[in-house]
mmCIF file of C-alpha atoms in Angstrom:
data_model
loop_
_atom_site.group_PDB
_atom_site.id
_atom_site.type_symbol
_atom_site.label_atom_id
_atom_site.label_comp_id
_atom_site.label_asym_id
_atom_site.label_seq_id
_atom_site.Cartn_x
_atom_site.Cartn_y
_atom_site.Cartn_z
ATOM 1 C CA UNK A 1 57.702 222.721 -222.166
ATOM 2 C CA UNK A 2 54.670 224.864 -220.479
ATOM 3 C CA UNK A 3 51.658 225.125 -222.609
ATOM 4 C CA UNK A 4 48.858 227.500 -222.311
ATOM 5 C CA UNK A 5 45.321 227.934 -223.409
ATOM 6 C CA UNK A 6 44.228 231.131 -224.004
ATOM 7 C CA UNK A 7 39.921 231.656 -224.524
ATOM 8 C CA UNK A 8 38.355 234.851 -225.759
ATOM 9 C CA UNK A 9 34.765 236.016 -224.976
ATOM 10 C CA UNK A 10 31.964 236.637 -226.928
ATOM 11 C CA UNK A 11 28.644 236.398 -225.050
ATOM 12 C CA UNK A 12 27.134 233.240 -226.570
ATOM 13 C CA UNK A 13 29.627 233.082 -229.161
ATOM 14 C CA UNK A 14 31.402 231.015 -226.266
ATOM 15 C CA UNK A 15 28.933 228.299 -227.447
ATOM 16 C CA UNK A 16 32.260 227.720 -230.261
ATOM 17 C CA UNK A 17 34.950 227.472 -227.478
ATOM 18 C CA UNK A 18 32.289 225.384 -225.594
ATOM 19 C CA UNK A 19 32.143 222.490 -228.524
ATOM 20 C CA UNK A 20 36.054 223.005 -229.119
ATOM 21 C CA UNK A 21 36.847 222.319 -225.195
ATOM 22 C CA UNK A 22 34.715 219.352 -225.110
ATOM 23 C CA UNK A 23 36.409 217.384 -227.762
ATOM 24 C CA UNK A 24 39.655 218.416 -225.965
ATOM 25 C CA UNK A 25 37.882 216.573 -222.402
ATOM 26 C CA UNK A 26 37.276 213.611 -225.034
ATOM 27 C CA UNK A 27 40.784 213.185 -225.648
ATOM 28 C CA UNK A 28 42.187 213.680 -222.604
ATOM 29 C CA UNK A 29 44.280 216.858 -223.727
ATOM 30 C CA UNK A 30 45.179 219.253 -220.794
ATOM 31 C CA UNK A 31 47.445 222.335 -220.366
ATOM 32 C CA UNK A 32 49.696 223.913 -217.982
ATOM 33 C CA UNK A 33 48.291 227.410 -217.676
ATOM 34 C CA UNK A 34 44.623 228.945 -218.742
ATOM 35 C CA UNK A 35 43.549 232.413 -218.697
ATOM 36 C CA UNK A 36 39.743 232.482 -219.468
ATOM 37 C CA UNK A 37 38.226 235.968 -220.075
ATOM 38 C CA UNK A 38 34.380 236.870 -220.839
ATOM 39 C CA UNK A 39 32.817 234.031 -221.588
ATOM 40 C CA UNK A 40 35.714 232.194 -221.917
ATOM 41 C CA UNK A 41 36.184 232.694 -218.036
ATOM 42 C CA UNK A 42 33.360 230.325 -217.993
ATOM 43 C CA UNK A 43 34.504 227.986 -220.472
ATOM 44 C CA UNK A 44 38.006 227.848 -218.436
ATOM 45 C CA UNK A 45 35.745 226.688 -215.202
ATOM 46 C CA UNK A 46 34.053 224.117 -216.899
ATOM 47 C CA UNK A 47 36.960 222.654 -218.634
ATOM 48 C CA UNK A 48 39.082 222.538 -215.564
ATOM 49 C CA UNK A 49 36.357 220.264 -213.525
ATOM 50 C CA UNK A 50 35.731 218.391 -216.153
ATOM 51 C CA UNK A 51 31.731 218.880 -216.610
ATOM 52 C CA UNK A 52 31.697 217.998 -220.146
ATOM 53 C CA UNK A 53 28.184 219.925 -221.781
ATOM 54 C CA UNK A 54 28.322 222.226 -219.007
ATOM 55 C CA UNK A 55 29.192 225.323 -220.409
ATOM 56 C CA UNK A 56 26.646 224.704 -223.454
ATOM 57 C CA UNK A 57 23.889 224.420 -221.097
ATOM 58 C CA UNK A 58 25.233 227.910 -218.773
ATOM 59 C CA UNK A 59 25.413 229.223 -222.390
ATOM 60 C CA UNK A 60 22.432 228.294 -223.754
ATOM 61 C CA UNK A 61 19.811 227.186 -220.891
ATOM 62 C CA UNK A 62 16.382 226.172 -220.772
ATOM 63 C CA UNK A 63 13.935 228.895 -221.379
ATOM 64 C CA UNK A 64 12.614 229.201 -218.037
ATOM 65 C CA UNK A 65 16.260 229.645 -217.011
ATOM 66 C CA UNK A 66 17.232 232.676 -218.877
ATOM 67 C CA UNK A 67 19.509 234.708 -218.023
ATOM 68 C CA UNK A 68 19.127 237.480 -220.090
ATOM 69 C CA UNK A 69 16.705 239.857 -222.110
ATOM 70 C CA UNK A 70 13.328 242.368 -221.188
ATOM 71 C CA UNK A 71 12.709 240.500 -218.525
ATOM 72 C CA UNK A 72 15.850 240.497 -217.071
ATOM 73 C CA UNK A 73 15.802 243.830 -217.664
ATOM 74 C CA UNK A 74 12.354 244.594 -216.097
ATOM 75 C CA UNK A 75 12.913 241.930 -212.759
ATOM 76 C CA UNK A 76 16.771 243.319 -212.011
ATOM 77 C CA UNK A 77 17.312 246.537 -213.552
ATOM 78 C CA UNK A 78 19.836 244.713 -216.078
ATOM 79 C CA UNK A 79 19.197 243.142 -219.343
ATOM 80 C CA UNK A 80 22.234 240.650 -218.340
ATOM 81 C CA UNK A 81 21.402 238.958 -214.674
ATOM 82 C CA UNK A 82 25.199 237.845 -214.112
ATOM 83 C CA UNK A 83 24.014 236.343 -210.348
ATOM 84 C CA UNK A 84 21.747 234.379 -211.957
ATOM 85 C CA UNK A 85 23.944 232.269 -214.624
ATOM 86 C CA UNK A 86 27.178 232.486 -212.228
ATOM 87 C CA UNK A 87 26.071 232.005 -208.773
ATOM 88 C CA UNK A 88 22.684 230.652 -208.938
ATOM 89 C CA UNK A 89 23.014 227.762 -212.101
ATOM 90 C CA UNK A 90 26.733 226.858 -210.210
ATOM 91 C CA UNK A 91 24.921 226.380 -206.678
ATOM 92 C CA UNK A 92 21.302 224.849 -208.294
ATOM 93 C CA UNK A 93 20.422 224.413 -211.766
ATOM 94 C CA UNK A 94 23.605 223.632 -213.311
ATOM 95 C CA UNK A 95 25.756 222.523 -210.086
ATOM 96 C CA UNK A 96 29.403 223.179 -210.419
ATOM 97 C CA UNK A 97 31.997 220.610 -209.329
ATOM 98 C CA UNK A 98 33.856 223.209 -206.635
ATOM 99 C CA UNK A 99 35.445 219.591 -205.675
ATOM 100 C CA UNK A 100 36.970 218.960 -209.338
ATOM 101 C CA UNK A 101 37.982 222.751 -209.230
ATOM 102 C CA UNK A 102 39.842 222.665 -205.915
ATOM 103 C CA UNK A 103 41.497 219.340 -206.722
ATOM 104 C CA UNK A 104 43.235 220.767 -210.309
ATOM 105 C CA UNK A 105 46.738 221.171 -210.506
ATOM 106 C CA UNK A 106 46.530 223.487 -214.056
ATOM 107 C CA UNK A 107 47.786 227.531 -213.119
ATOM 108 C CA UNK A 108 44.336 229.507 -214.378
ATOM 109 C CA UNK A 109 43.633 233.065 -213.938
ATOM 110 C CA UNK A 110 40.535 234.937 -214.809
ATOM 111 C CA UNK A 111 40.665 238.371 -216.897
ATOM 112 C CA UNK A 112 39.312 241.360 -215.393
ATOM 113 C CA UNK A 113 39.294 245.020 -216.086
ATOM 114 C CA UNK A 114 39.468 247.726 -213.416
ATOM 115 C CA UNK A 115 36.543 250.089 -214.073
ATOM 116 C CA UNK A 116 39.188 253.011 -211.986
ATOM 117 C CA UNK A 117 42.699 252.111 -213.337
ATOM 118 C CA UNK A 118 41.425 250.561 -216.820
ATOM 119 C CA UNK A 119 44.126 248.317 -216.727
ATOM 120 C CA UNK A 120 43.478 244.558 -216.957
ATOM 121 C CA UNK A 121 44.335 241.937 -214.051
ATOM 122 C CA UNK A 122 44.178 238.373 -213.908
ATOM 123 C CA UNK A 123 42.514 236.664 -210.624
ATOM 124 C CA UNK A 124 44.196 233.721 -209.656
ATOM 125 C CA UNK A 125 41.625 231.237 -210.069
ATOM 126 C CA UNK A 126 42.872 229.058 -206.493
ATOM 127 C CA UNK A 127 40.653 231.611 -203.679
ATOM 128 C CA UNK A 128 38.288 231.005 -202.250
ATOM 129 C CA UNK A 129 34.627 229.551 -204.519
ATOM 130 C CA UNK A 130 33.275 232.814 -204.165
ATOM 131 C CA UNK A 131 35.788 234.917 -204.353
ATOM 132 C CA UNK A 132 36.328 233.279 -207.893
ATOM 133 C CA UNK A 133 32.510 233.143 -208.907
ATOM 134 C CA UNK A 134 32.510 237.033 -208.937
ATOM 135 C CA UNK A 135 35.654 237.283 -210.334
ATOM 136 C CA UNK A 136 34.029 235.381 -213.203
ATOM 137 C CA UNK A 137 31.133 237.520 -212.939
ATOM 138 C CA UNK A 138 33.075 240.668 -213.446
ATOM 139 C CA UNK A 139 34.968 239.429 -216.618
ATOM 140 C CA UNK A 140 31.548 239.034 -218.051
ATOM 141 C CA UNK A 141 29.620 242.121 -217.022
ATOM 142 C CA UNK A 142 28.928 243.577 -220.262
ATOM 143 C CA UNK A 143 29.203 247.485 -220.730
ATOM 144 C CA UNK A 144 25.952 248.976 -220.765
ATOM 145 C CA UNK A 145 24.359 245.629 -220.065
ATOM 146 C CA UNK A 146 25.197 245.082 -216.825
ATOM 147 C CA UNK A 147 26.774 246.894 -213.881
ATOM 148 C CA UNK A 148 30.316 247.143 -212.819
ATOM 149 C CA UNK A 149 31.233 244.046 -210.004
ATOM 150 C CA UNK A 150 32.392 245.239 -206.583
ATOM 151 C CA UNK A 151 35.351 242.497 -205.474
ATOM 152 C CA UNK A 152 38.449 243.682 -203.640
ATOM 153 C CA UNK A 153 37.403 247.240 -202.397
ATOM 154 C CA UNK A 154 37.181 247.931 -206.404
ATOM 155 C CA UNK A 155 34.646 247.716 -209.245
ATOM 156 C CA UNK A 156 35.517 245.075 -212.490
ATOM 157 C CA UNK A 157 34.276 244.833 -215.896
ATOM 158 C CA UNK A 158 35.070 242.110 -218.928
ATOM 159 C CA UNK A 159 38.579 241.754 -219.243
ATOM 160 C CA UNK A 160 38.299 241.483 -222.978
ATOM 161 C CA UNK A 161 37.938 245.421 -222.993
ATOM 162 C CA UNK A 162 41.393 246.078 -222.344
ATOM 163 C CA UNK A 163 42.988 242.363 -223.377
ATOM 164 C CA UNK A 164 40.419 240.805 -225.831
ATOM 165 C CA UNK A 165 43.066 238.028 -226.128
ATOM 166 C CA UNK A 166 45.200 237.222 -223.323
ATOM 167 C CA UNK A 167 48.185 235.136 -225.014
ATOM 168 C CA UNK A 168 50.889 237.705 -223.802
ATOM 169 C CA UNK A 169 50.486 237.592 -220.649
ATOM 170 C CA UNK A 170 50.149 233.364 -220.966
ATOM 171 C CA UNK A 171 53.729 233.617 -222.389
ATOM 172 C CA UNK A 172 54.897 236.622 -219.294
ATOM 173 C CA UNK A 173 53.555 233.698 -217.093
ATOM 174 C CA UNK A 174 56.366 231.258 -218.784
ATOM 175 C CA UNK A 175 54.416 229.711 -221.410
ATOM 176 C CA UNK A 176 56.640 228.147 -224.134
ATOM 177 C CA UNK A 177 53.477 227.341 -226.866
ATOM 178 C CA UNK A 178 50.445 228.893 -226.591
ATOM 179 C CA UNK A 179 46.458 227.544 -228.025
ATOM 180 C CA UNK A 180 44.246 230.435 -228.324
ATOM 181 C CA UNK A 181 40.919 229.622 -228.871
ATOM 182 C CA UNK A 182 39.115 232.520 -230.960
ATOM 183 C CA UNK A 183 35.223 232.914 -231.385
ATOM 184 C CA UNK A 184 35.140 235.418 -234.159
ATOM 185 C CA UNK A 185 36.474 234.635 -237.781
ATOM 186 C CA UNK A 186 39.526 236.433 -239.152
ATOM 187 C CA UNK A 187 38.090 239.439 -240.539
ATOM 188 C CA UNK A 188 35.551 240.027 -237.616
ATOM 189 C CA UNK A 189 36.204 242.723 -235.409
ATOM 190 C CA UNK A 190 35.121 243.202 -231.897
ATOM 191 C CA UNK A 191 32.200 246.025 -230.605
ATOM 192 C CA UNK A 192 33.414 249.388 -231.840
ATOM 193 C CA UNK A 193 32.075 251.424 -228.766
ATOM 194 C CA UNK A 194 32.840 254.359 -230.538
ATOM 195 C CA UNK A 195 29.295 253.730 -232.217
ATOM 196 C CA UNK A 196 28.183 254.524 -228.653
ATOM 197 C CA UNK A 197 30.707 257.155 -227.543
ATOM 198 C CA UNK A 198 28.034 259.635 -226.052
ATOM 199 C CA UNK A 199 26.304 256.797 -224.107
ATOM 200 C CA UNK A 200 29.541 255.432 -223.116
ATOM 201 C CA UNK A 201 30.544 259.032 -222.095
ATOM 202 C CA UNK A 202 27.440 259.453 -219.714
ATOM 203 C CA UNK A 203 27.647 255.914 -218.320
ATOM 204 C CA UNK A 204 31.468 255.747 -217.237
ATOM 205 C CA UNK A 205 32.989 259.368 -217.909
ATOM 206 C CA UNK A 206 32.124 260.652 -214.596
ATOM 207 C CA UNK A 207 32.901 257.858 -212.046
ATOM 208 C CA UNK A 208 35.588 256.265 -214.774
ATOM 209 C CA UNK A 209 37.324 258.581 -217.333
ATOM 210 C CA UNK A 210 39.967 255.735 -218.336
ATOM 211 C CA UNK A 211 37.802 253.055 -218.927
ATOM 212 C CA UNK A 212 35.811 255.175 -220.630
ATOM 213 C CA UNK A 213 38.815 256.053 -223.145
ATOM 214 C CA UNK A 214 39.629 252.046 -222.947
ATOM 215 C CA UNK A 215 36.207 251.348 -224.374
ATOM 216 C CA UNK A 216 36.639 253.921 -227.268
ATOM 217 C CA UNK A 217 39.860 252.697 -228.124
ATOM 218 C CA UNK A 218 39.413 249.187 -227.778
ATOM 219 C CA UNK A 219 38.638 248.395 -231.631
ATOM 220 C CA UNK A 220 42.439 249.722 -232.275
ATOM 221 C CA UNK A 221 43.708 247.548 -230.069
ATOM 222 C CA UNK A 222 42.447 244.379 -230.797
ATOM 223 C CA UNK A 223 43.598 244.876 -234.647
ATOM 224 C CA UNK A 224 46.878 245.188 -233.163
ATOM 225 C CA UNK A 225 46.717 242.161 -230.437
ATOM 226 C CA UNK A 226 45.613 240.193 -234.071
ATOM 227 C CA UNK A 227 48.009 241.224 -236.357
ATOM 228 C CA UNK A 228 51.283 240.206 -233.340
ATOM 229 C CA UNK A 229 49.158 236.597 -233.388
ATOM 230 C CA UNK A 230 49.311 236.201 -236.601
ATOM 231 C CA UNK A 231 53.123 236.943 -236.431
ATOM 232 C CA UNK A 232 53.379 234.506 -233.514
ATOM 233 C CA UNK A 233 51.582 231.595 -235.485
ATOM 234 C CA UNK A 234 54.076 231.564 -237.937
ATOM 235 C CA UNK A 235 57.221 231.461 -236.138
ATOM 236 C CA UNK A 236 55.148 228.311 -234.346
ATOM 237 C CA UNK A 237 54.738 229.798 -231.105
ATOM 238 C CA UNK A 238 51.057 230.081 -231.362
ATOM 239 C CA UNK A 239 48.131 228.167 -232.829
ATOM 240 C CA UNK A 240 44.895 229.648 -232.999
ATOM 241 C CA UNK A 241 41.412 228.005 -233.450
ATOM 242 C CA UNK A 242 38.774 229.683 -235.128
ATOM 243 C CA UNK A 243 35.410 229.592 -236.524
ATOM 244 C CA UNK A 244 35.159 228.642 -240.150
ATOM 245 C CA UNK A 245 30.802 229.510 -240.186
ATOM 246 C CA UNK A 246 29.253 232.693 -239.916
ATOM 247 C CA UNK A 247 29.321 233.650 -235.950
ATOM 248 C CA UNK A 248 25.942 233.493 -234.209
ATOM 249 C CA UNK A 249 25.015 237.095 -232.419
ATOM 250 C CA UNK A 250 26.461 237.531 -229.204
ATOM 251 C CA UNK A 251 22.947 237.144 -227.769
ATOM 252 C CA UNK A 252 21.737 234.750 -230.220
ATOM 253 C CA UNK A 253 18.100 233.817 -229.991
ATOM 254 C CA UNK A 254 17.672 231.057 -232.160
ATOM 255 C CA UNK A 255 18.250 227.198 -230.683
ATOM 256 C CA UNK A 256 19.162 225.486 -233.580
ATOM 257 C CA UNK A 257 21.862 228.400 -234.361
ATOM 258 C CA UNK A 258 23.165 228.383 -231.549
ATOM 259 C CA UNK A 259 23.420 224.615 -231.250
ATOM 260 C CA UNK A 260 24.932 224.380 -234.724
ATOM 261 C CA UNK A 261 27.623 226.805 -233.095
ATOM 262 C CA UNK A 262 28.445 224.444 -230.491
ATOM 263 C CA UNK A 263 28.936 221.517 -233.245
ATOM 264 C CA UNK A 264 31.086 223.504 -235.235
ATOM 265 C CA UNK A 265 33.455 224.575 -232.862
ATOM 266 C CA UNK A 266 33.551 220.526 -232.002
ATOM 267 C CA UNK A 267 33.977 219.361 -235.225
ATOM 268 C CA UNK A 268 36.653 222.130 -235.982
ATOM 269 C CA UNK A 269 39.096 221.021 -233.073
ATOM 270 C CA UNK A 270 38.047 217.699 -234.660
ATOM 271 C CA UNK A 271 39.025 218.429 -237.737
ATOM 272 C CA UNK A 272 42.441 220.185 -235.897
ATOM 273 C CA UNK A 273 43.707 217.733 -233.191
ATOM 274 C CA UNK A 274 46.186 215.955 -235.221
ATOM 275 C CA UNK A 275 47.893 219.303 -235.849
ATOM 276 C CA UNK A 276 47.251 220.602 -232.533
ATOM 277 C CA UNK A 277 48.765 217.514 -230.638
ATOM 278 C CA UNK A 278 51.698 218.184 -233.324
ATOM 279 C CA UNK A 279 52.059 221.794 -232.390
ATOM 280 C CA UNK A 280 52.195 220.709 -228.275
ATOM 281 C CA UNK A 281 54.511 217.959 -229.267
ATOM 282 C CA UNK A 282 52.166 214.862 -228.070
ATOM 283 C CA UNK A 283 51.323 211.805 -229.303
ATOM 284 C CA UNK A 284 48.092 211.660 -230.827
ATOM 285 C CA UNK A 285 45.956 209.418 -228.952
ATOM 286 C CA UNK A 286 42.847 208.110 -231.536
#
């Protein structure tokens, strides 16, 4: 039987999924395929080599390592400095184990959105360190927070504009059971950018008419990407994880909020594992 792990985004939200994963490195518990998108690109990384506390840190650093805010926005021209937490905390602050990464034998792609076609792909996460640092940058460049990424002669946004929750394609890629690790509650929806439709008009209409329209009517799809999981967890081809607390902002500011976030979504795969292990058909190892 393949399994698959499927992690949605959510800006510091991810803090959830971070907690979550790490009880999963406690126990051992690994998957055939991945597909990380958003912030969940980043917990995929971190998961795969291992670095337990990693992603909380990336997530949630230091003060004098922020990655985000005014300043930000004053110093780069972009309230979310992407280089900074990708490139710069993987090659100095928070060193990423490229060895770990290189040495895994779990199938993981990163979810990307095409600013020109608006159609999502998913970057095999095997190229080259680089090549799969932007790609990871791109999936979490932010609409009107950050800029489009350049990487193959095109430009990439999050993924989670076009597939907030990537568990079709995890079964298209052969996966027989699928974990999908959610950072919103049930009756949370994502960004309705249709609160924004004349900004979102002047910032991607010109150079990007579809993605444009993929922003507006990304709302409608994510109801309906819920509603076919919901179907799927019943007939026991899916099992979904999700917060049971009220979710932090995406750019929470508060460190004991966002710290409590990480502990929940610990204690909730906690509270899960015996029916996880269960639903993947393993022994539960205590």
């Amino acid at each position: 039987m393949k399994t698959g792990l499927v992690l949605e985004g959510g800006a510091l939200r991810g803090l959830f999924t971070a907690g979550a994963l790490d009880y999963l490195l406690d126990q051992n518990v690994t998957f055939d395929y991945i597909a990380g998108v958003s912030a969940g690109a980043g917990n995929m990384m971190n998961f795969i080599s291992g670095q337990r506390g990693r992603t909380k840190h990336i997530i949630s650093p230091e003060k004098k390592d922020a990655y985000y805010g005014l300043s930000q926005l004053i110093k780069t021209g972009s309230y979310l400095n992407l280089r900074k937490m990708v490139f710069e905390f993987s090659y100095n602050q928070y060193p990423y184990d490229f060895e770990a990464h290189r040495r895994t034998t779990i199938e993981h792609e990163i979810v990307v959105v095409n600013c020109h076609t608006a159609k999502a792909e998913y970057i095999d996460g095997f190229g080259e360190d680089e090549h799969t640092l932007t790609a990871v940058m791109a999936s979490c460049s932010v609409p009107l927070l950050s800029v489009p990424v350049e990487m193959d002669g095109s430009d990439y946004m999050d993924g989670s504009l076009v597939d907030s929750i990537p568990y079709q394609h995890a079964f298209d890629k052969g996966c027989d059971k699928v974990v999908v690790i959610m950072t919103k509650t049930g009756d949370e929806t994502p960004t309705d950018y249709n609160k924004y439709k004349w900004l979102i008009r002047a910032a991607y209409g010109k150079q990007y008419p579809k993605f444009a329209d993929a922003l507006l009517n990304r709302a409608d799809v994510y109801q309906v990407q819920k509603q076919e999981m919901e179907r799927l967890a019943e007939q026991g081809k899916l099992f979904i994880l999700r917060p049971h607390m009220p979710c932090i902002s995406k750019f929470e500011t508060r460190e004991d909020m966002r710290e409590a976030f990480y502990q929940h979504g610990f204690d909730r795969m906690q509270e899960e594992y015996k029916t996880l292990c269960a639903f993947l058909e393993r022994e539960v190892i205590e």
